[in-house]
Amino acid sequence: MSAVDYIKDNKQKFLDELFDLLRIPSVSADPAYKNDVLKTAEFVKESLEKAGVDKAEICKTAGYPIVYGEKMVDPNLPTVLVYGHYDVQPADPLELWDSPAFEPVIKNDKIYARGACDDKGQMYMHVKAFEAMMNTGGVACNVKFMIEGEEEVGSENLEIFVKENREKLAADVILISDTSMISLDTPSITVGLRGLSYLQVEVTGPNRDLHSGVYGGAVANPINELCKMIASLKDDKNRITIPGFYDKVAELTADERKALNEAPFDLDEYKKDLNIEDISGEDGYTTLERSGIRPTLDVNGIWGGYIGEGAKTVLPSKAYAKISMRLVPNQVSDEITELFEKHFKSIAPKSVKVKVTPHHGGEPAVTPTDSVAYAAASDAFVEAWGKEPIPTRDGGSIPIVSLFKEELGLDTVLMGFGLDSDAIHSPNEHYGVTNFMKGIETITLFYKHFAAKSKN
Amino acid sequence: MSAVDYIKDNKQKFLDELFDLLRIPSVSADPAYKNDVLKTAEFVKESLEKAGVDKAEICKTAGYPIVYGEKMVDPNLPTVLVYGHYDVQPADPLELWDSPAFEPVIKNDKIYARGACDDKGQMYMHVKAFEAMMNTGGVACNVKFMIEGEEEVGSENLEIFVKENREKLAADVILISDTSMISLDTPSITVGLRGLSYLQVEVTGPNRDLHSGVYGGAVANPINELCKMIASLKDDKNRITIPGFYDKVAELTADERKALNEAPFDLDEYKKDLNIEDISGEDGYTTLERSGIRPTLDVNGIWGGYIGEGAKTVLPSKAYAKISMRLVPNQVSDEITELFEKHFKSIAPKSVKVKVTPHHGGEPAVTPTDSVAYAAASDAFVEAWGKEPIPTRDGGSIPIVSLFKEELGLDTVLMGFGLDSDAIHSPNEHYGVTNFMKGIETITLFYKHFAAKSKN
């Protein structure tokens, strides 16, 4: 039987298993879910064993463990290192979910659950593709799996793990499915990713909450001041005002920008999908460029003062914000974090105190399109989807891509099967059953083509 | 026995009763406390009866009831209408209280509890002053009590009650203790109060929370936009930029400003007490002027996006803020609310939707210093505190003062015994036992002097 047939025959089994995986709330950002995250690691280890690896292990770290598994077929064959993550984003705001985040359901051929796409669904495709190959004549390459549980909180311990296990992780290419494709009609391969700097700021005015009548107008209000400071971080062209922020930003050539903008994109559809009257971004760039090749600054959360029912006339002592910047080549996360911290403190008025706490970061990355692995991935898409995939720049971040290049000297192929409309990191995250099934098939084809091309 | 002696003899009894009153969490802003608010009304009614009123009743309204009680001694005597409120501000942030908000304790001669000063403590002084007079030869005036339960949420139903009960509430003066004095060494009487406009704003960007990587930089972030809009509400001189906002602001004469600034004020002490390096406010005005005679705009609360543990890279759908403006003569609350709403919508970019919801408001007020009642209050302070009280402008709002003038044609005497440092509306609200006891005494003296002066 062919791997493709095996996949078709086992569709229901694959979905049932994925549902079991999705039911475990592995939220790495919130300590309350610690046991669930650990349970998920166990689940992944067992699923690798069932799929047919020689050995699978749970590798302890200072944080959540990394699940490692391998199938060494023949030292002369090329080796593929599969990376994925089993942790998920927090599910809140819970009230905006149409069905519970951790009770997966299928509606119009889509799987709804936190992690359905990012990244449990896409990670699990690799386990099932491996199982399919093992049950239909074997894998054409050696395979190593490295599935972590801290991607959504910065992959700090993965970095240490990679540095300490260079030999164990030796491979010819890294294969990741944690990105999206343009559409079911237009397959694509991500060749660029943005980096990230994530910080939290705290602005303190008076040492206690004050009556806004008794003190209002005479004492700095930390919320008003925080708003002023945040507003000043962008100019009227929506360019970020932090000195030195753009110094290392790689400008694309006219041709590169032209190619980038040839990807199918319907602005009206885009606005309709988000129900917005107008888009907004840096002057002089298209939407694809703004989200693909330009850096950003977004407030991801803000809070301070009275946020309960009704009205409270308080002049609060403190205000907070979580702020993240997406970075592009050749910006360096730590440098940008430092520039932000320095600038943010410099614009604070004497009437308030400011604390800046860096959360986590990651470097931007660009993957080559002239490698054997990219060609194999491209052929796999052509065979499964009948179309040549378009190389795209994604706005998201997978910090470990640049880490792998640095520490292991390996390029990555970002074979993503999600859609931007999958609402990852949002309520009602979902993942197409078609994407899931066809993705598994595409992955098996990648191994075939990669082995063949590696011979030449 | 004199009233003063009665007060001294019953100190412990008065405090015990006040503690019972403070233990009931009558938070009018939060529906969760509904039963407690109603219980508090009962408590007030019973305490009036025990104190010796002819009749006390709980007057139903569309919201929380108004407790009314009266003692008609002689139609030929002047009548004092006492106003106070039995509801309190929400206690949160609870974690900042050194002792539970609704478990009153005395530390260094101060009563710590939500409502200790605002206004349960100050309101209850009038009940006890009345009791003291009744038990020591009777009251020199007729007395009416009107104690409401919605002051902290706008007194909407009190307004209706007053309009519907003009005869019942007929009196010669209104007496209120819901303000502060300069210090124990420097008694003062409030002659000016600020008005209020309180609104909530909601800014909506995309129709769902988005992944800040996939969409960041290309779609308006409602938090960033809200911050920009809020920041733009004040110019670099800290003047409010809403068109027409200052049109009706009464400018004080040079003499009036001079008199105002003669009140004792120690800027270093002020900064030290709040632990701020610098004050902040409208250019060209002193701190006393900024909080007394100038209007303000403060954000009382702001929230949006992810505010939990750790980091979430979300581009949120919505951001909210509670914003209030303190008003001065002759600004009109409804007009200012309308100006704000119109302006705030006008500055919203096309990329977001804005909703403005007015909460409540109140008019600024100035009370006369040449009335018989003011003279009586002044004499009462001289007799109890040995000093002539200084007339001051308070930054807070007691909207019903202007309502009483309008509907009942009555002036108010604001005999406040709190201190600005009492942390009303804040964690660890407290009220001096001395202020409480000496306040009761001062109130009894007011009746004596008011009756005497009214004869002339």
Short mmCIF file of C-alpha atoms in Angstrom, two decimals, chain B:
data_model
loop_
_atom_site.label_atom_id
_atom_site.label_comp_id
_atom_site.label_asym_id
_atom_site.label_seq_id
_atom_site.Cartn_x
_atom_site.Cartn_y
_atom_site.Cartn_z
CA MET B 1 -25.14 67.33 81.13
CA SER B 2 -23.89 69.25 78.09
CA ALA B 3 -23.91 67.77 74.61
CA VAL B 4 -20.11 67.97 74.64
CA ASP B 5 -19.94 65.86 77.81
CA TYR B 6 -22.43 63.36 76.38
CA ILE B 7 -20.23 62.99 73.33
CA LYS B 8 -17.12 62.42 75.46
CA ASP B 9 -18.92 59.86 77.67
CA ASN B 10 -20.19 57.91 74.67
CA LYS B 11 -17.00 57.83 72.58
CA GLN B 12 -16.63 54.03 72.68
CA LYS B 13 -20.33 53.48 71.94
CA PHE B 14 -20.17 55.83 68.95
CA LEU B 15 -17.08 54.07 67.58
CA ASP B 16 -18.58 50.60 68.05
CA GLU B 17 -21.69 51.64 66.17
CA LEU B 18 -19.66 53.22 63.37
CA PHE B 19 -17.62 50.00 63.06
CA ASP B 20 -20.84 48.01 62.62
CA LEU B 21 -21.81 50.41 59.84
CA LEU B 22 -18.38 50.16 58.19
CA ARG B 23 -18.50 46.36 58.19
CA ILE B 24 -21.33 46.32 55.63
CA PRO B 25 -19.74 46.54 52.12
CA SER B 26 -22.21 48.98 50.55
CA VAL B 27 -20.48 49.30 47.17
CA SER B 28 -23.10 50.93 44.95
CA ALA B 29 -21.08 50.59 41.72
CA ASP B 30 -21.02 46.79 41.82
CA PRO B 31 -24.33 44.87 41.59
CA ALA B 32 -22.69 42.02 43.53
CA TYR B 33 -23.15 44.08 46.71
CA LYS B 34 -26.82 44.86 46.22
CA ASN B 35 -28.03 43.18 49.42
CA ASP B 36 -25.31 44.84 51.49
CA VAL B 37 -26.27 48.27 50.19
CA LEU B 38 -29.89 47.61 51.12
CA LYS B 39 -28.83 46.32 54.54
CA THR B 40 -26.91 49.55 55.08
CA ALA B 41 -30.03 51.62 54.39
CA GLU B 42 -31.84 49.63 57.10
CA PHE B 43 -28.95 50.25 59.49
CA VAL B 44 -29.11 54.01 58.90
CA LYS B 45 -32.88 54.11 59.37
CA GLU B 46 -32.65 52.27 62.68
CA SER B 47 -29.82 54.47 63.94
CA LEU B 48 -31.90 57.57 63.21
CA GLU B 49 -34.80 56.09 65.16
CA LYS B 50 -32.59 55.23 68.10
CA ALA B 51 -31.15 58.75 67.98
CA GLY B 52 -34.62 60.21 68.47
CA VAL B 53 -36.25 61.30 65.22
CA ASP B 54 -40.05 61.56 65.13
CA LYS B 55 -40.12 59.29 62.13
CA ALA B 56 -37.68 57.61 59.81
CA GLU B 57 -38.49 55.88 56.53
CA ILE B 58 -36.80 54.05 53.70
CA CYS B 59 -37.89 55.78 50.51
CA LYS B 60 -37.81 53.48 47.48
CA THR B 61 -36.30 54.76 44.24
CA ALA B 62 -35.58 53.21 40.85
CA GLY B 63 -32.19 52.39 42.34
CA TYR B 64 -31.02 52.23 45.95
CA PRO B 65 -33.35 53.75 48.57
CA ILE B 66 -33.01 57.11 50.27
CA VAL B 67 -33.26 57.10 54.06
CA TYR B 68 -35.34 60.02 55.33
CA GLY B 69 -35.85 61.03 58.93
CA GLU B 70 -37.04 64.17 60.70
CA LYS B 71 -37.42 65.79 64.09
CA MET B 72 -39.81 68.73 63.98
CA VAL B 73 -39.30 70.64 67.22
CA ASP B 74 -41.20 73.84 66.46
CA PRO B 75 -42.40 75.25 63.14
CA ASN B 76 -41.05 78.65 64.20
CA LEU B 77 -37.52 77.34 64.52
CA PRO B 78 -35.19 77.17 61.51
CA THR B 79 -34.89 73.82 59.78
CA VAL B 80 -31.61 72.12 58.89
CA LEU B 81 -31.61 69.49 56.13
CA VAL B 82 -28.71 67.10 56.61
CA TYR B 83 -27.47 65.26 53.53
CA GLY B 84 -25.06 62.33 53.48
CA HIS B 85 -24.56 59.02 51.70
CA TYR B 86 -24.30 55.47 52.99
CA ASP B 87 -22.79 53.92 49.82
CA VAL B 88 -19.03 53.62 49.32
CA GLN B 89 -16.49 53.34 46.52
CA PRO B 90 -15.30 49.90 45.40
CA ALA B 91 -12.46 48.69 47.61
CA ASP B 92 -10.17 47.31 44.95
CA PRO B 93 -7.27 46.96 44.43
CA LEU B 94 -7.81 44.78 47.50
CA GLU B 95 -4.23 43.55 47.61
CA LEU B 96 -3.03 47.06 48.48
CA TRP B 97 -4.99 47.24 51.74
CA ASP B 98 -2.94 46.65 54.90
CA SER B 99 -6.08 45.40 56.65
CA PRO B 100 -9.34 44.20 55.03
CA ALA B 101 -11.40 47.12 53.65
CA PHE B 102 -14.55 46.07 55.49
CA GLU B 103 -12.98 45.03 58.79
CA PRO B 104 -12.42 48.42 60.46
CA VAL B 105 -9.46 48.82 62.81
CA ILE B 106 -7.97 51.76 64.72
CA LYS B 107 -4.25 52.40 64.19
CA ASN B 108 -2.54 55.52 65.59
CA ASP B 109 -5.87 57.12 66.39
CA LYS B 110 -7.17 56.57 62.83
CA ILE B 111 -10.09 54.39 61.73
CA TYR B 112 -9.08 52.28 58.70
CA ALA B 113 -11.90 51.03 56.46
CA ARG B 114 -13.60 51.76 53.14
CA GLY B 115 -16.08 54.54 53.89
CA ALA B 116 -14.43 55.47 57.21
CA CYS B 117 -14.30 59.06 55.97
CA ASP B 118 -16.28 59.01 52.69
CA ASP B 119 -18.97 59.20 53.77
CA LYS B 120 -20.12 56.75 56.44
CA GLY B 121 -17.87 58.30 59.09
CA GLN B 122 -18.80 61.88 58.31
CA MET B 123 -22.49 61.09 57.77
CA TYR B 124 -22.73 59.19 61.05
CA MET B 125 -21.31 62.17 62.96
CA HIS B 126 -24.58 63.97 62.24
CA VAL B 127 -26.63 61.10 63.64
CA LYS B 128 -24.53 61.08 66.79
CA ALA B 129 -24.56 64.88 67.13
CA PHE B 130 -28.33 64.71 66.89
CA GLU B 131 -28.45 61.97 69.53
CA ALA B 132 -26.21 64.01 71.81
CA MET B 133 -28.47 67.06 71.55
CA MET B 134 -31.62 65.00 72.03
CA ASN B 135 -30.18 63.54 75.21
CA THR B 136 -29.05 66.84 76.63
CA GLY B 137 -31.98 69.23 76.42
CA GLY B 138 -33.03 68.86 72.80
CA VAL B 139 -32.17 70.30 69.41
CA ALA B 140 -32.29 74.05 68.81
CA CYS B 141 -33.59 73.65 65.24
CA ASN B 142 -35.83 71.33 63.31
CA VAL B 143 -33.78 68.61 61.63
CA LYS B 144 -34.34 66.57 58.49
CA PHE B 145 -32.05 63.78 57.35
CA MET B 146 -31.72 62.66 53.73
CA ILE B 147 -29.13 59.90 53.41
CA GLU B 148 -28.76 58.36 49.94
CA GLY B 149 -27.09 55.22 48.61
CA GLU B 150 -26.03 56.27 45.12
CA GLU B 151 -23.63 59.18 45.61
CA GLU B 152 -20.67 57.22 44.28
CA VAL B 153 -22.55 56.38 41.09
CA GLY B 154 -24.09 59.73 40.26
CA SER B 155 -27.12 60.31 42.54
CA GLU B 156 -29.49 59.96 39.61
CA ASN B 157 -32.46 58.86 41.69
CA LEU B 158 -31.82 61.45 44.37
CA GLU B 159 -32.44 64.09 41.72
CA ILE B 160 -35.87 62.61 41.01
CA PHE B 161 -36.59 62.24 44.74
CA VAL B 162 -35.75 65.90 45.41
CA LYS B 163 -37.92 67.09 42.52
CA GLU B 164 -40.85 65.01 43.79
CA ASN B 165 -40.52 65.97 47.49
CA ARG B 166 -39.97 69.72 47.53
CA GLU B 167 -42.35 70.25 50.52
CA LYS B 168 -41.08 67.34 52.54
CA LEU B 169 -37.54 68.65 52.13
CA ALA B 170 -38.39 72.31 52.82
CA ALA B 171 -35.65 73.78 55.03
CA ASP B 172 -33.52 76.86 55.67
CA VAL B 173 -30.13 75.38 54.92
CA ILE B 174 -28.48 72.18 53.85
CA LEU B 175 -25.67 70.79 55.97
CA ILE B 176 -23.22 68.30 54.50
CA SER B 177 -20.06 66.68 55.85
CA ASP B 178 -18.47 64.99 52.83
CA THR B 179 -15.42 67.19 52.27
CA SER B 180 -12.10 67.78 53.97
CA MET B 181 -10.46 70.45 56.12
CA ILE B 182 -6.91 71.69 55.63
CA SER B 183 -5.51 70.12 58.80
CA LEU B 184 -6.28 69.54 62.47
CA ASP B 185 -4.51 72.85 63.16
CA THR B 186 -6.21 74.68 60.32
CA PRO B 187 -9.96 74.21 60.11
CA SER B 188 -11.60 75.19 56.85
CA ILE B 189 -14.99 75.25 55.19
CA THR B 190 -15.40 74.22 51.55
CA VAL B 191 -17.07 76.93 49.50
CA GLY B 192 -16.37 75.56 46.02
CA LEU B 193 -16.73 72.15 44.43
CA ARG B 194 -15.91 70.85 40.98
CA GLY B 195 -18.43 69.20 38.72
CA LEU B 196 -17.96 65.96 36.82
CA SER B 197 -18.40 64.33 33.43
CA TYR B 198 -17.63 60.60 33.40
CA LEU B 199 -17.57 58.50 30.25
CA GLN B 200 -16.43 55.13 28.99
CA VAL B 201 -14.90 54.75 25.55
CA GLU B 202 -14.53 51.60 23.46
CA VAL B 203 -12.22 51.41 20.45
CA THR B 204 -12.66 48.49 18.06
CA GLY B 205 -10.12 47.53 15.43
CA PRO B 206 -10.40 44.13 13.72
CA ASN B 207 -13.46 41.98 14.50
CA ARG B 208 -11.32 39.47 16.44
CA ASP B 209 -8.04 39.24 18.27
CA LEU B 210 -5.29 38.75 15.71
CA HIS B 211 -1.81 37.26 15.71
CA SER B 212 0.44 40.30 16.04
CA GLY B 213 2.98 38.68 13.74
CA VAL B 214 0.67 37.82 10.89
CA TYR B 215 -1.22 41.15 10.97
CA GLY B 216 1.01 43.49 12.98
CA GLY B 217 2.01 46.61 11.05
CA ALA B 218 -0.78 46.24 8.52
CA VAL B 219 -3.89 46.58 10.70
CA ALA B 220 -4.68 49.35 13.20
CA ASN B 221 -4.11 48.23 16.80
CA PRO B 222 -7.01 49.60 18.92
CA ILE B 223 -4.76 50.01 21.97
CA ASN B 224 -2.18 52.06 20.07
CA GLU B 225 -4.98 54.13 18.54
CA LEU B 226 -6.71 54.65 21.90
CA CYS B 227 -3.41 55.81 23.40
CA LYS B 228 -2.92 58.25 20.51
CA MET B 229 -6.43 59.63 20.95
CA ILE B 230 -6.07 60.00 24.71
CA ALA B 231 -2.65 61.61 24.37
CA SER B 232 -4.08 64.16 21.93
CA LEU B 233 -6.68 65.31 24.49
CA LYS B 234 -4.06 67.52 26.18
CA ASP B 235 -1.52 69.87 24.60
CA ASP B 236 2.05 70.46 25.73
CA LYS B 237 0.81 73.03 28.26
CA ASN B 238 -1.50 70.37 29.73
CA ARG B 239 -4.51 72.25 28.46
CA ILE B 240 -7.44 70.13 27.29
CA THR B 241 -7.79 70.26 23.51
CA ILE B 242 -11.52 69.56 23.23
CA PRO B 243 -12.94 72.50 21.23
CA GLY B 244 -15.10 74.73 23.44
CA PHE B 245 -14.02 72.98 26.65
CA TYR B 246 -12.89 76.19 28.35
CA ASP B 247 -15.52 78.51 26.91
CA LYS B 248 -17.59 78.77 30.09
CA VAL B 249 -14.80 78.43 32.66
CA ALA B 250 -15.09 81.32 35.15
CA GLU B 251 -11.70 83.00 35.52
CA LEU B 252 -11.02 84.18 39.07
CA THR B 253 -9.88 87.73 39.78
CA ALA B 254 -6.29 88.33 40.83
CA ASP B 255 -7.54 88.94 44.38
CA GLU B 256 -9.54 85.73 44.47
CA ARG B 257 -6.52 83.76 43.25
CA LYS B 258 -4.31 85.51 45.81
CA ALA B 259 -6.72 84.63 48.65
CA LEU B 260 -6.93 81.03 47.42
CA ASN B 261 -3.15 80.68 47.46
CA GLU B 262 -2.90 82.00 51.00
CA ALA B 263 -4.18 78.69 52.35
CA PRO B 264 -1.28 76.86 54.00
CA PHE B 265 0.32 74.49 51.47
CA ASP B 266 3.73 72.81 51.60
CA LEU B 267 4.79 71.58 48.15
CA ASP B 268 7.67 69.50 49.52
CA GLU B 269 5.36 67.80 52.01
CA TYR B 270 2.86 67.24 49.20
CA LYS B 271 5.46 65.57 46.96
CA LYS B 272 6.88 63.60 49.85
CA ASP B 273 3.46 62.31 50.87
CA LEU B 274 2.81 61.04 47.32
CA ASN B 275 6.44 60.02 46.73
CA ILE B 276 6.64 61.92 43.44
CA GLU B 277 9.65 63.78 42.14
CA ASP B 278 7.59 66.42 40.42
CA ILE B 279 4.04 67.68 40.21
CA SER B 280 2.30 68.04 36.87
CA GLY B 281 -0.57 70.16 35.64
CA GLU B 282 -1.84 73.05 33.56
CA ASP B 283 0.78 75.73 32.87
CA GLY B 284 0.33 78.99 34.71
CA TYR B 285 -1.54 77.71 37.77
CA THR B 286 -0.49 76.66 41.27
CA THR B 287 -1.28 73.23 42.70
CA LEU B 288 -4.13 74.66 44.78
CA GLU B 289 -5.54 76.31 41.66
CA ARG B 290 -5.07 73.20 39.49
CA SER B 291 -7.09 71.09 41.92
CA GLY B 292 -9.50 73.79 43.00
CA ILE B 293 -10.50 76.15 40.22
CA ARG B 294 -9.34 74.50 36.99
CA PRO B 295 -11.05 71.68 35.06
CA THR B 296 -9.24 68.37 34.44
CA LEU B 297 -9.27 65.27 32.27
CA ASP B 298 -8.12 62.01 33.86
CA VAL B 299 -8.17 58.43 32.64
CA ASN B 300 -9.58 56.52 35.61
CA GLY B 301 -9.13 53.11 34.04
CA ILE B 302 -7.83 51.52 30.85
CA TRP B 303 -7.78 47.94 29.59
CA GLY B 304 -7.36 45.89 26.43
CA GLY B 305 -5.53 42.91 24.97
CA TYR B 306 -3.68 40.34 27.07
CA ILE B 307 -3.15 41.39 30.69
CA GLY B 308 -2.41 37.99 32.21
CA GLU B 309 0.82 36.29 33.22
CA GLY B 310 3.67 36.20 30.75
CA ALA B 311 3.47 37.23 27.13
CA LYS B 312 0.83 36.89 24.43
CA THR B 313 1.54 38.24 20.96
CA VAL B 314 -1.95 39.44 20.22
CA LEU B 315 -3.23 42.35 18.19
CA PRO B 316 -6.47 42.83 20.11
CA SER B 317 -9.88 43.58 18.71
CA LYS B 318 -10.87 46.08 21.40
CA ALA B 319 -9.50 48.58 23.90
CA TYR B 320 -11.41 50.47 26.60
CA ALA B 321 -10.95 53.46 28.88
CA LYS B 322 -12.92 55.17 31.63
CA ILE B 323 -12.34 58.91 31.38
CA SER B 324 -13.61 61.65 33.69
CA MET B 325 -13.40 65.41 33.59
CA ARG B 326 -13.70 67.60 36.68
CA LEU B 327 -15.60 70.78 35.88
CA VAL B 328 -15.56 74.26 37.37
CA PRO B 329 -18.10 77.11 37.32
CA ASN B 330 -19.74 77.72 34.88
CA GLN B 331 -19.15 74.57 32.86
CA VAL B 332 -22.25 72.39 32.36
CA SER B 333 -21.78 68.62 32.72
CA ASP B 334 -24.05 67.56 29.86
CA GLU B 335 -22.49 70.12 27.52
CA ILE B 336 -18.96 68.95 28.33
CA THR B 337 -19.97 65.31 27.93
CA GLU B 338 -21.38 66.16 24.51
CA LEU B 339 -18.27 68.14 23.51
CA PHE B 340 -16.07 65.21 24.53
CA GLU B 341 -18.14 62.65 22.66
CA LYS B 342 -18.20 64.75 19.50
CA HIS B 343 -14.48 65.49 19.63
CA PHE B 344 -13.40 61.96 20.54
CA LYS B 345 -15.30 60.51 17.61
CA SER B 346 -13.89 63.17 15.30
CA ILE B 347 -10.27 62.24 16.09
CA ALA B 348 -10.77 58.50 15.53
CA PRO B 349 -8.99 57.22 12.40
CA LYS B 350 -11.02 55.39 9.76
CA SER B 351 -9.26 52.17 10.70
CA VAL B 352 -11.14 51.86 14.03
CA LYS B 353 -14.69 52.24 15.36
CA VAL B 354 -15.35 54.28 18.49
CA LYS B 355 -18.18 54.03 21.01
CA VAL B 356 -18.62 56.60 23.78
CA THR B 357 -20.92 55.83 26.73
CA PRO B 358 -21.64 58.65 29.20
CA HIS B 359 -21.68 57.34 32.79
CA HIS B 360 -22.77 60.17 35.06
CA GLY B 361 -22.04 63.78 35.78
CA GLY B 362 -22.66 66.64 38.13
CA GLU B 363 -22.48 70.41 38.15
CA PRO B 364 -19.80 72.49 39.83
CA ALA B 365 -20.94 74.65 42.74
CA VAL B 366 -19.92 77.64 44.80
CA THR B 367 -21.53 78.27 48.19
CA PRO B 368 -21.93 81.77 49.70
CA THR B 369 -19.71 82.95 52.58
CA ASP B 370 -22.02 85.80 53.59
CA SER B 371 -24.97 83.70 54.77
CA VAL B 372 -26.26 83.21 58.32
CA ALA B 373 -25.53 79.51 58.01
CA TYR B 374 -21.91 80.07 56.96
CA ALA B 375 -21.45 82.48 59.88
CA ALA B 376 -22.90 79.88 62.26
CA ALA B 377 -20.59 77.21 60.90
CA SER B 378 -17.65 79.56 61.22
CA ASP B 379 -18.53 80.33 64.85
CA ALA B 380 -18.91 76.62 65.57
CA PHE B 381 -15.37 76.00 64.30
CA VAL B 382 -13.99 78.92 66.29
CA GLU B 383 -15.60 77.56 69.45
CA ALA B 384 -14.50 73.94 68.89
CA TRP B 385 -11.12 74.43 67.22
CA GLY B 386 -10.13 77.88 68.48
CA LYS B 387 -9.55 79.19 64.98
CA GLU B 388 -11.48 80.91 62.25
CA PRO B 389 -11.99 78.38 59.40
CA ILE B 390 -10.48 79.24 55.99
CA PRO B 391 -12.86 79.11 53.02
CA THR B 392 -11.42 76.67 50.44
CA ARG B 393 -12.14 75.37 46.96
CA ASP B 394 -12.26 71.56 46.86
CA GLY B 395 -11.40 69.54 43.77
CA GLY B 396 -13.99 66.87 44.41
CA SER B 397 -17.60 66.85 43.35
CA ILE B 398 -20.86 66.71 45.28
CA PRO B 399 -23.23 67.15 42.35
CA ILE B 400 -26.29 67.45 44.55
CA VAL B 401 -25.13 70.80 45.98
CA SER B 402 -26.09 72.54 42.75
CA LEU B 403 -29.17 70.34 42.50
CA PHE B 404 -30.39 71.53 45.93
CA LYS B 405 -29.86 75.14 44.95
CA GLU B 406 -31.80 74.64 41.75
CA GLU B 407 -34.65 72.49 43.01
CA LEU B 408 -35.03 73.62 46.64
CA GLY B 409 -33.51 77.09 46.38
CA LEU B 410 -31.29 76.21 49.33
CA ASP B 411 -27.65 77.02 49.94
CA THR B 412 -25.40 74.37 51.40
CA VAL B 413 -22.82 74.56 54.15
CA LEU B 414 -20.00 72.09 53.51
CA MET B 415 -18.75 71.33 56.99
CA GLY B 416 -16.12 68.74 56.17
CA PHE B 417 -13.89 67.09 58.77
CA GLY B 418 -11.81 64.77 56.58
CA LEU B 419 -8.20 65.32 55.51
CA ASP B 420 -6.90 65.10 51.94
CA SER B 421 -4.50 62.44 53.22
CA ASP B 422 -7.39 60.19 54.32
CA ALA B 423 -7.00 58.18 51.08
CA ILE B 424 -10.70 58.17 50.26
CA HIS B 425 -11.35 56.21 47.01
CA SER B 426 -7.98 54.50 47.66
CA PRO B 427 -6.69 51.47 49.54
CA ASN B 428 -6.30 52.07 53.29
CA GLU B 429 -8.92 54.80 53.47
CA HIS B 430 -8.95 56.14 57.02
CA TYR B 431 -10.49 58.80 59.23
CA GLY B 432 -9.06 60.36 62.37
CA VAL B 433 -10.83 59.46 65.59
CA THR B 434 -10.15 63.07 66.65
CA ASN B 435 -11.76 64.36 63.46
CA PHE B 436 -14.75 62.14 64.14
CA MET B 437 -15.21 63.12 67.79
CA LYS B 438 -14.44 66.81 67.39
CA GLY B 439 -16.62 66.89 64.29
CA ILE B 440 -19.62 65.67 66.26
CA GLU B 441 -19.02 68.41 68.79
CA THR B 442 -18.68 71.06 66.06
CA ILE B 443 -21.97 69.98 64.51
CA THR B 444 -23.85 70.43 67.79
CA LEU B 445 -22.34 73.91 68.07
CA PHE B 446 -23.51 74.72 64.55
CA TYR B 447 -27.12 74.12 65.61
CA LYS B 448 -26.68 76.38 68.62
CA HIS B 449 -25.21 79.26 66.61
CA PHE B 450 -27.55 78.79 63.65
CA ALA B 451 -30.62 78.94 65.90
CA ALA B 452 -29.30 82.00 67.71
CA LYS B 453 -28.35 83.91 64.56
CA SER B 454 -31.64 82.96 62.89
CA LYS B 455 -33.52 84.71 65.67
CA ASN B 456 -31.91 88.04 64.93
#
